[in-house]
Amino acid sequence: MTIEWQYTAGEDFGLLSLAGYLGPEGAHRFSGAIGWVLARGTGPVVVDMTALRGWSIEGQLAVTEATRRLTAHGRSLELAAIPADGSLVPDGDCPPIAVHSDLPAALAAHGVRDQADEGGQEWRTSGWPT
């Protein structure tokens, strides 16, 4: 089982939504999505985990590595609606990761009223649920 993703690049803000399970197989795909995000957007990136069914230690490690990659490019990573089956515990050298209770809270923190307000271009995996 793996993840599907959708990325929307707004003006100085990005939203990466995940669906599925962020486990060992999904971690590699998530890393690829972060590469896509780095190549096609600017500003902070909110990872919406509302449709994520869960994550493993490998998935959590992929998130901390993504945080490092984004930080190296002057961008930050934030999480919205982390899975209930665990909390993210980054290691000591990981940059801070803001965690929002849900997607509306994350969007409000950036002055975005709802997902449709972001505008911008959108990309997704072929299996993204519609």
mmCIF file with all atom_site columns, C-alpha atoms in Angstrom:
data_model
loop_
_atom_site.group_PDB
_atom_site.id
_atom_site.type_symbol
_atom_site.label_atom_id
_atom_site.label_alt_id
_atom_site.label_comp_id
_atom_site.label_asym_id
_atom_site.label_entity_id
_atom_site.label_seq_id
_atom_site.pdbx_PDB_ins_code
_atom_site.Cartn_x
_atom_site.Cartn_y
_atom_site.Cartn_z
_atom_site.occupancy
_atom_site.B_iso_or_equiv
_atom_site.pdbx_formal_charge
_atom_site.auth_seq_id
_atom_site.auth_comp_id
_atom_site.auth_asym_id
_atom_site.auth_atom_id
_atom_site.pdbx_PDB_model_num
ATOM 1   C CA . MET A 1 1   ? 0.000   0.000  0.000   1.00 0.00 ? 1   MET A CA 1
ATOM 2   C CA . THR A 1 2   ? 1.296   3.457  -0.845  1.00 0.00 ? 2   THR A CA 1
ATOM 3   C CA . ILE A 1 3   ? 0.179   7.062  -1.068  1.00 0.00 ? 3   ILE A CA 1
ATOM 4   C CA . GLU A 1 4   ? -1.387  9.248  -3.709  1.00 0.00 ? 4   GLU A CA 1
ATOM 5   C CA . TRP A 1 5   ? -0.686  12.968 -3.692  1.00 0.00 ? 5   TRP A CA 1
ATOM 6   C CA . GLN A 1 6   ? -1.937  16.253 -5.074  1.00 0.00 ? 6   GLN A CA 1
ATOM 7   C CA . TYR A 1 7   ? 0.108   19.451 -5.037  1.00 0.00 ? 7   TYR A CA 1
ATOM 8   C CA . THR A 1 8   ? -1.285  22.949 -5.493  1.00 0.00 ? 8   THR A CA 1
ATOM 9   C CA . ALA A 1 9   ? 1.222   25.773 -5.872  1.00 0.00 ? 9   ALA A CA 1
ATOM 10  C CA . GLY A 1 10  ? -0.276  29.116 -4.925  1.00 0.00 ? 10  GLY A CA 1
ATOM 11  C CA . GLU A 1 11  ? 1.472   32.448 -4.734  1.00 0.00 ? 11  GLU A CA 1
ATOM 12  C CA . ASP A 1 12  ? 4.199   31.940 -2.092  1.00 0.00 ? 12  ASP A CA 1
ATOM 13  C CA . PHE A 1 13  ? 2.378   28.954 -0.571  1.00 0.00 ? 13  PHE A CA 1
ATOM 14  C CA . GLY A 1 14  ? 2.020   25.268 -1.406  1.00 0.00 ? 14  GLY A CA 1
ATOM 15  C CA . LEU A 1 15  ? -0.446  22.587 -0.373  1.00 0.00 ? 15  LEU A CA 1
ATOM 16  C CA . LEU A 1 16  ? 0.562   18.930 -0.675  1.00 0.00 ? 16  LEU A CA 1
ATOM 17  C CA . SER A 1 17  ? -2.383  16.636 0.104   1.00 0.00 ? 17  SER A CA 1
ATOM 18  C CA . LEU A 1 18  ? -1.811  12.943 0.809   1.00 0.00 ? 18  LEU A CA 1
ATOM 19  C CA . ALA A 1 19  ? -4.146  9.946  0.668   1.00 0.00 ? 19  ALA A CA 1
ATOM 20  C CA . GLY A 1 20  ? -3.421  6.324  1.546   1.00 0.00 ? 20  GLY A CA 1
ATOM 21  C CA . TYR A 1 21  ? -0.775  5.005  3.944   1.00 0.00 ? 21  TYR A CA 1
ATOM 22  C CA . LEU A 1 22  ? 2.637   6.630  4.412   1.00 0.00 ? 22  LEU A CA 1
ATOM 23  C CA . GLY A 1 23  ? 4.663   3.501  5.087   1.00 0.00 ? 23  GLY A CA 1
ATOM 24  C CA . PRO A 1 24  ? 7.931   2.154  3.677   1.00 0.00 ? 24  PRO A CA 1
ATOM 25  C CA . GLU A 1 25  ? 6.568   2.092  0.096   1.00 0.00 ? 25  GLU A CA 1
ATOM 26  C CA . GLY A 1 26  ? 4.873   5.461  0.441   1.00 0.00 ? 26  GLY A CA 1
ATOM 27  C CA . ALA A 1 27  ? 7.969   7.114  1.923   1.00 0.00 ? 27  ALA A CA 1
ATOM 28  C CA . HIS A 1 28  ? 9.796   6.887  -1.416  1.00 0.00 ? 28  HIS A CA 1
ATOM 29  C CA . ARG A 1 29  ? 6.802   8.295  -3.278  1.00 0.00 ? 29  ARG A CA 1
ATOM 30  C CA . PHE A 1 30  ? 6.483   11.096 -0.701  1.00 0.00 ? 30  PHE A CA 1
ATOM 31  C CA . SER A 1 31  ? 10.142  11.968 -1.238  1.00 0.00 ? 31  SER A CA 1
ATOM 32  C CA . GLY A 1 32  ? 9.449   12.223 -4.974  1.00 0.00 ? 32  GLY A CA 1
ATOM 33  C CA . ALA A 1 33  ? 6.482   14.494 -4.275  1.00 0.00 ? 33  ALA A CA 1
ATOM 34  C CA . ILE A 1 34  ? 8.736   16.769 -2.223  1.00 0.00 ? 34  ILE A CA 1
ATOM 35  C CA . GLY A 1 35  ? 11.105  16.970 -5.208  1.00 0.00 ? 35  GLY A CA 1
ATOM 36  C CA . TRP A 1 36  ? 8.112   18.025 -7.313  1.00 0.00 ? 36  TRP A CA 1
ATOM 37  C CA . VAL A 1 37  ? 7.188   20.629 -4.696  1.00 0.00 ? 37  VAL A CA 1
ATOM 38  C CA . LEU A 1 38  ? 10.720  22.047 -4.658  1.00 0.00 ? 38  LEU A CA 1
ATOM 39  C CA . ALA A 1 39  ? 10.787  22.357 -8.441  1.00 0.00 ? 39  ALA A CA 1
ATOM 40  C CA . ARG A 1 40  ? 7.374   23.979 -8.833  1.00 0.00 ? 40  ARG A CA 1
ATOM 41  C CA . GLY A 1 41  ? 6.597   26.237 -5.907  1.00 0.00 ? 41  GLY A CA 1
ATOM 42  C CA . THR A 1 42  ? 7.756   28.810 -3.402  1.00 0.00 ? 42  THR A CA 1
ATOM 43  C CA . GLY A 1 43  ? 7.068   29.566 0.232   1.00 0.00 ? 43  GLY A CA 1
ATOM 44  C CA . PRO A 1 44  ? 5.888   27.296 3.029   1.00 0.00 ? 44  PRO A CA 1
ATOM 45  C CA . VAL A 1 45  ? 4.380   23.903 2.258   1.00 0.00 ? 45  VAL A CA 1
ATOM 46  C CA . VAL A 1 46  ? 1.427   22.537 4.207   1.00 0.00 ? 46  VAL A CA 1
ATOM 47  C CA . VAL A 1 47  ? 1.122   18.754 4.034   1.00 0.00 ? 47  VAL A CA 1
ATOM 48  C CA . ASP A 1 48  ? -2.563  17.912 4.402   1.00 0.00 ? 48  ASP A CA 1
ATOM 49  C CA . MET A 1 49  ? -2.884  14.473 6.002   1.00 0.00 ? 49  MET A CA 1
ATOM 50  C CA . THR A 1 50  ? -6.682  14.492 6.300   1.00 0.00 ? 50  THR A CA 1
ATOM 51  C CA . ALA A 1 51  ? -7.058  11.533 3.891   1.00 0.00 ? 51  ALA A CA 1
ATOM 52  C CA . LEU A 1 52  ? -4.019  9.652  5.204   1.00 0.00 ? 52  LEU A CA 1
ATOM 53  C CA . ARG A 1 53  ? -5.035  6.371  6.864   1.00 0.00 ? 53  ARG A CA 1
ATOM 54  C CA . GLY A 1 54  ? -1.842  6.182  8.896   1.00 0.00 ? 54  GLY A CA 1
ATOM 55  C CA . TRP A 1 55  ? 1.938   6.340  8.838   1.00 0.00 ? 55  TRP A CA 1
ATOM 56  C CA . SER A 1 56  ? 4.824   4.194  9.933   1.00 0.00 ? 56  SER A CA 1
ATOM 57  C CA . ILE A 1 57  ? 8.186   5.111  11.427  1.00 0.00 ? 57  ILE A CA 1
ATOM 58  C CA . GLU A 1 58  ? 9.550   5.176  7.847   1.00 0.00 ? 58  GLU A CA 1
ATOM 59  C CA . GLY A 1 59  ? 6.811   7.616  6.895   1.00 0.00 ? 59  GLY A CA 1
ATOM 60  C CA . GLN A 1 60  ? 7.611   9.841  9.841   1.00 0.00 ? 60  GLN A CA 1
ATOM 61  C CA . LEU A 1 61  ? 11.306  9.759  8.941   1.00 0.00 ? 61  LEU A CA 1
ATOM 62  C CA . ALA A 1 62  ? 10.387  10.757 5.378   1.00 0.00 ? 62  ALA A CA 1
ATOM 63  C CA . VAL A 1 63  ? 8.556   13.793 6.782   1.00 0.00 ? 63  VAL A CA 1
ATOM 64  C CA . THR A 1 64  ? 11.558  14.883 8.846   1.00 0.00 ? 64  THR A CA 1
ATOM 65  C CA . GLU A 1 65  ? 13.849  14.416 5.827   1.00 0.00 ? 65  GLU A CA 1
ATOM 66  C CA . ALA A 1 66  ? 11.435  16.470 3.698   1.00 0.00 ? 66  ALA A CA 1
ATOM 67  C CA . THR A 1 67  ? 11.584  19.199 6.343   1.00 0.00 ? 67  THR A CA 1
ATOM 68  C CA . ARG A 1 68  ? 15.376  19.255 6.059   1.00 0.00 ? 68  ARG A CA 1
ATOM 69  C CA . ARG A 1 69  ? 15.226  19.384 2.242   1.00 0.00 ? 69  ARG A CA 1
ATOM 70  C CA . LEU A 1 70  ? 12.727  22.238 2.204   1.00 0.00 ? 70  LEU A CA 1
ATOM 71  C CA . THR A 1 71  ? 14.636  24.170 4.877   1.00 0.00 ? 71  THR A CA 1
ATOM 72  C CA . ALA A 1 72  ? 17.816  23.868 2.813   1.00 0.00 ? 72  ALA A CA 1
ATOM 73  C CA . HIS A 1 73  ? 15.924  25.728 0.063   1.00 0.00 ? 73  HIS A CA 1
ATOM 74  C CA . GLY A 1 74  ? 14.580  28.429 2.384   1.00 0.00 ? 74  GLY A CA 1
ATOM 75  C CA . ARG A 1 75  ? 11.131  26.875 2.716   1.00 0.00 ? 75  ARG A CA 1
ATOM 76  C CA . SER A 1 76  ? 9.270   25.378 5.655   1.00 0.00 ? 76  SER A CA 1
ATOM 77  C CA . LEU A 1 77  ? 7.069   22.319 6.044   1.00 0.00 ? 77  LEU A CA 1
ATOM 78  C CA . GLU A 1 78  ? 3.906   22.256 8.153   1.00 0.00 ? 78  GLU A CA 1
ATOM 79  C CA . LEU A 1 79  ? 1.521   19.401 8.860   1.00 0.00 ? 79  LEU A CA 1
ATOM 80  C CA . ALA A 1 80  ? -2.265  19.466 9.022   1.00 0.00 ? 80  ALA A CA 1
ATOM 81  C CA . ALA A 1 81  ? -4.387  16.685 10.541  1.00 0.00 ? 81  ALA A CA 1
ATOM 82  C CA . ILE A 1 82  ? -1.661  14.190 11.442  1.00 0.00 ? 82  ILE A CA 1
ATOM 83  C CA . PRO A 1 83  ? -2.875  10.573 11.745  1.00 0.00 ? 83  PRO A CA 1
ATOM 84  C CA . ALA A 1 84  ? -4.382  9.705  15.118  1.00 0.00 ? 84  ALA A CA 1
ATOM 85  C CA . ASP A 1 85  ? -2.235  6.579  15.426  1.00 0.00 ? 85  ASP A CA 1
ATOM 86  C CA . GLY A 1 86  ? 0.940   8.457  16.256  1.00 0.00 ? 86  GLY A CA 1
ATOM 87  C CA . SER A 1 87  ? 2.664   11.743 16.674  1.00 0.00 ? 87  SER A CA 1
ATOM 88  C CA . LEU A 1 88  ? 5.701   13.018 14.871  1.00 0.00 ? 88  LEU A CA 1
ATOM 89  C CA . VAL A 1 89  ? 8.814   13.016 17.018  1.00 0.00 ? 89  VAL A CA 1
ATOM 90  C CA . PRO A 1 90  ? 11.610  14.529 14.925  1.00 0.00 ? 90  PRO A CA 1
ATOM 91  C CA . ASP A 1 91  ? 15.207  13.995 15.934  1.00 0.00 ? 91  ASP A CA 1
ATOM 92  C CA . GLY A 1 92  ? 17.225  16.776 17.533  1.00 0.00 ? 92  GLY A CA 1
ATOM 93  C CA . ASP A 1 93  ? 18.697  18.220 14.332  1.00 0.00 ? 93  ASP A CA 1
ATOM 94  C CA . CYS A 1 94  ? 15.374  18.547 12.491  1.00 0.00 ? 94  CYS A CA 1
ATOM 95  C CA . PRO A 1 95  ? 14.093  22.071 11.873  1.00 0.00 ? 95  PRO A CA 1
ATOM 96  C CA . PRO A 1 96  ? 10.823  22.919 13.653  1.00 0.00 ? 96  PRO A CA 1
ATOM 97  C CA . ILE A 1 97  ? 7.643   21.469 12.143  1.00 0.00 ? 97  ILE A CA 1
ATOM 98  C CA . ALA A 1 98  ? 4.395   23.323 12.789  1.00 0.00 ? 98  ALA A CA 1
ATOM 99  C CA . VAL A 1 99  ? 1.463   20.951 13.358  1.00 0.00 ? 99  VAL A CA 1
ATOM 100 C CA . HIS A 1 100 ? -2.094  22.189 12.801  1.00 0.00 ? 100 HIS A CA 1
ATOM 101 C CA . SER A 1 101 ? -5.159  20.347 14.085  1.00 0.00 ? 101 SER A CA 1
ATOM 102 C CA . ASP A 1 102 ? -6.786  20.343 10.639  1.00 0.00 ? 102 ASP A CA 1
ATOM 103 C CA . LEU A 1 103 ? -6.530  21.834 7.167   1.00 0.00 ? 103 LEU A CA 1
ATOM 104 C CA . PRO A 1 104 ? -8.746  24.884 7.847   1.00 0.00 ? 104 PRO A CA 1
ATOM 105 C CA . ALA A 1 105 ? -6.467  25.839 10.782  1.00 0.00 ? 105 ALA A CA 1
ATOM 106 C CA . ALA A 1 106 ? -3.361  25.492 8.602   1.00 0.00 ? 106 ALA A CA 1
ATOM 107 C CA . LEU A 1 107 ? -4.887  27.574 5.811   1.00 0.00 ? 107 LEU A CA 1
ATOM 108 C CA . ALA A 1 108 ? -6.041  30.230 8.290   1.00 0.00 ? 108 ALA A CA 1
ATOM 109 C CA . ALA A 1 109 ? -2.486  30.493 9.640   1.00 0.00 ? 109 ALA A CA 1
ATOM 110 C CA . HIS A 1 110 ? -1.479  31.603 6.135   1.00 0.00 ? 110 HIS A CA 1
ATOM 111 C CA . GLY A 1 111 ? -4.437  33.893 5.538   1.00 0.00 ? 111 GLY A CA 1
ATOM 112 C CA . VAL A 1 112 ? -6.098  31.468 3.119   1.00 0.00 ? 112 VAL A CA 1
ATOM 113 C CA . ARG A 1 113 ? -9.834  31.036 3.746   1.00 0.00 ? 113 ARG A CA 1
ATOM 114 C CA . ASP A 1 114 ? -10.256 27.726 1.923   1.00 0.00 ? 114 ASP A CA 1
ATOM 115 C CA . GLN A 1 115 ? -8.502  25.464 -0.535  1.00 0.00 ? 115 GLN A CA 1
ATOM 116 C CA . ALA A 1 116 ? -10.109 27.132 -3.539  1.00 0.00 ? 116 ALA A CA 1
ATOM 117 C CA . ASP A 1 117 ? -8.539  30.467 -2.524  1.00 0.00 ? 117 ASP A CA 1
ATOM 118 C CA . GLU A 1 118 ? -4.999  29.260 -3.185  1.00 0.00 ? 118 GLU A CA 1
ATOM 119 C CA . GLY A 1 119 ? -5.320  29.387 -6.941  1.00 0.00 ? 119 GLY A CA 1
ATOM 120 C CA . GLY A 1 120 ? -2.205  28.431 -8.800  1.00 0.00 ? 120 GLY A CA 1
ATOM 121 C CA . GLN A 1 121 ? -1.290  25.303 -10.667 1.00 0.00 ? 121 GLN A CA 1
ATOM 122 C CA . GLU A 1 122 ? -2.155  21.794 -9.584  1.00 0.00 ? 122 GLU A CA 1
ATOM 123 C CA . TRP A 1 123 ? -0.494  18.403 -10.130 1.00 0.00 ? 123 TRP A CA 1
ATOM 124 C CA . ARG A 1 124 ? -1.498  14.955 -8.842  1.00 0.00 ? 124 ARG A CA 1
ATOM 125 C CA . THR A 1 125 ? -0.730  11.286 -9.124  1.00 0.00 ? 125 THR A CA 1
ATOM 126 C CA . SER A 1 126 ? -2.909  9.328  -11.497 1.00 0.00 ? 126 SER A CA 1
ATOM 127 C CA . GLY A 1 127 ? -4.610  7.490  -8.617  1.00 0.00 ? 127 GLY A CA 1
ATOM 128 C CA . TRP A 1 128 ? -5.609  10.631 -6.705  1.00 0.00 ? 128 TRP A CA 1
ATOM 129 C CA . PRO A 1 129 ? -9.195  10.213 -5.425  1.00 0.00 ? 129 PRO A CA 1
ATOM 130 C CA . THR A 1 130 ? -11.620 12.686 -6.965  1.00 0.00 ? 130 THR A CA 1
#
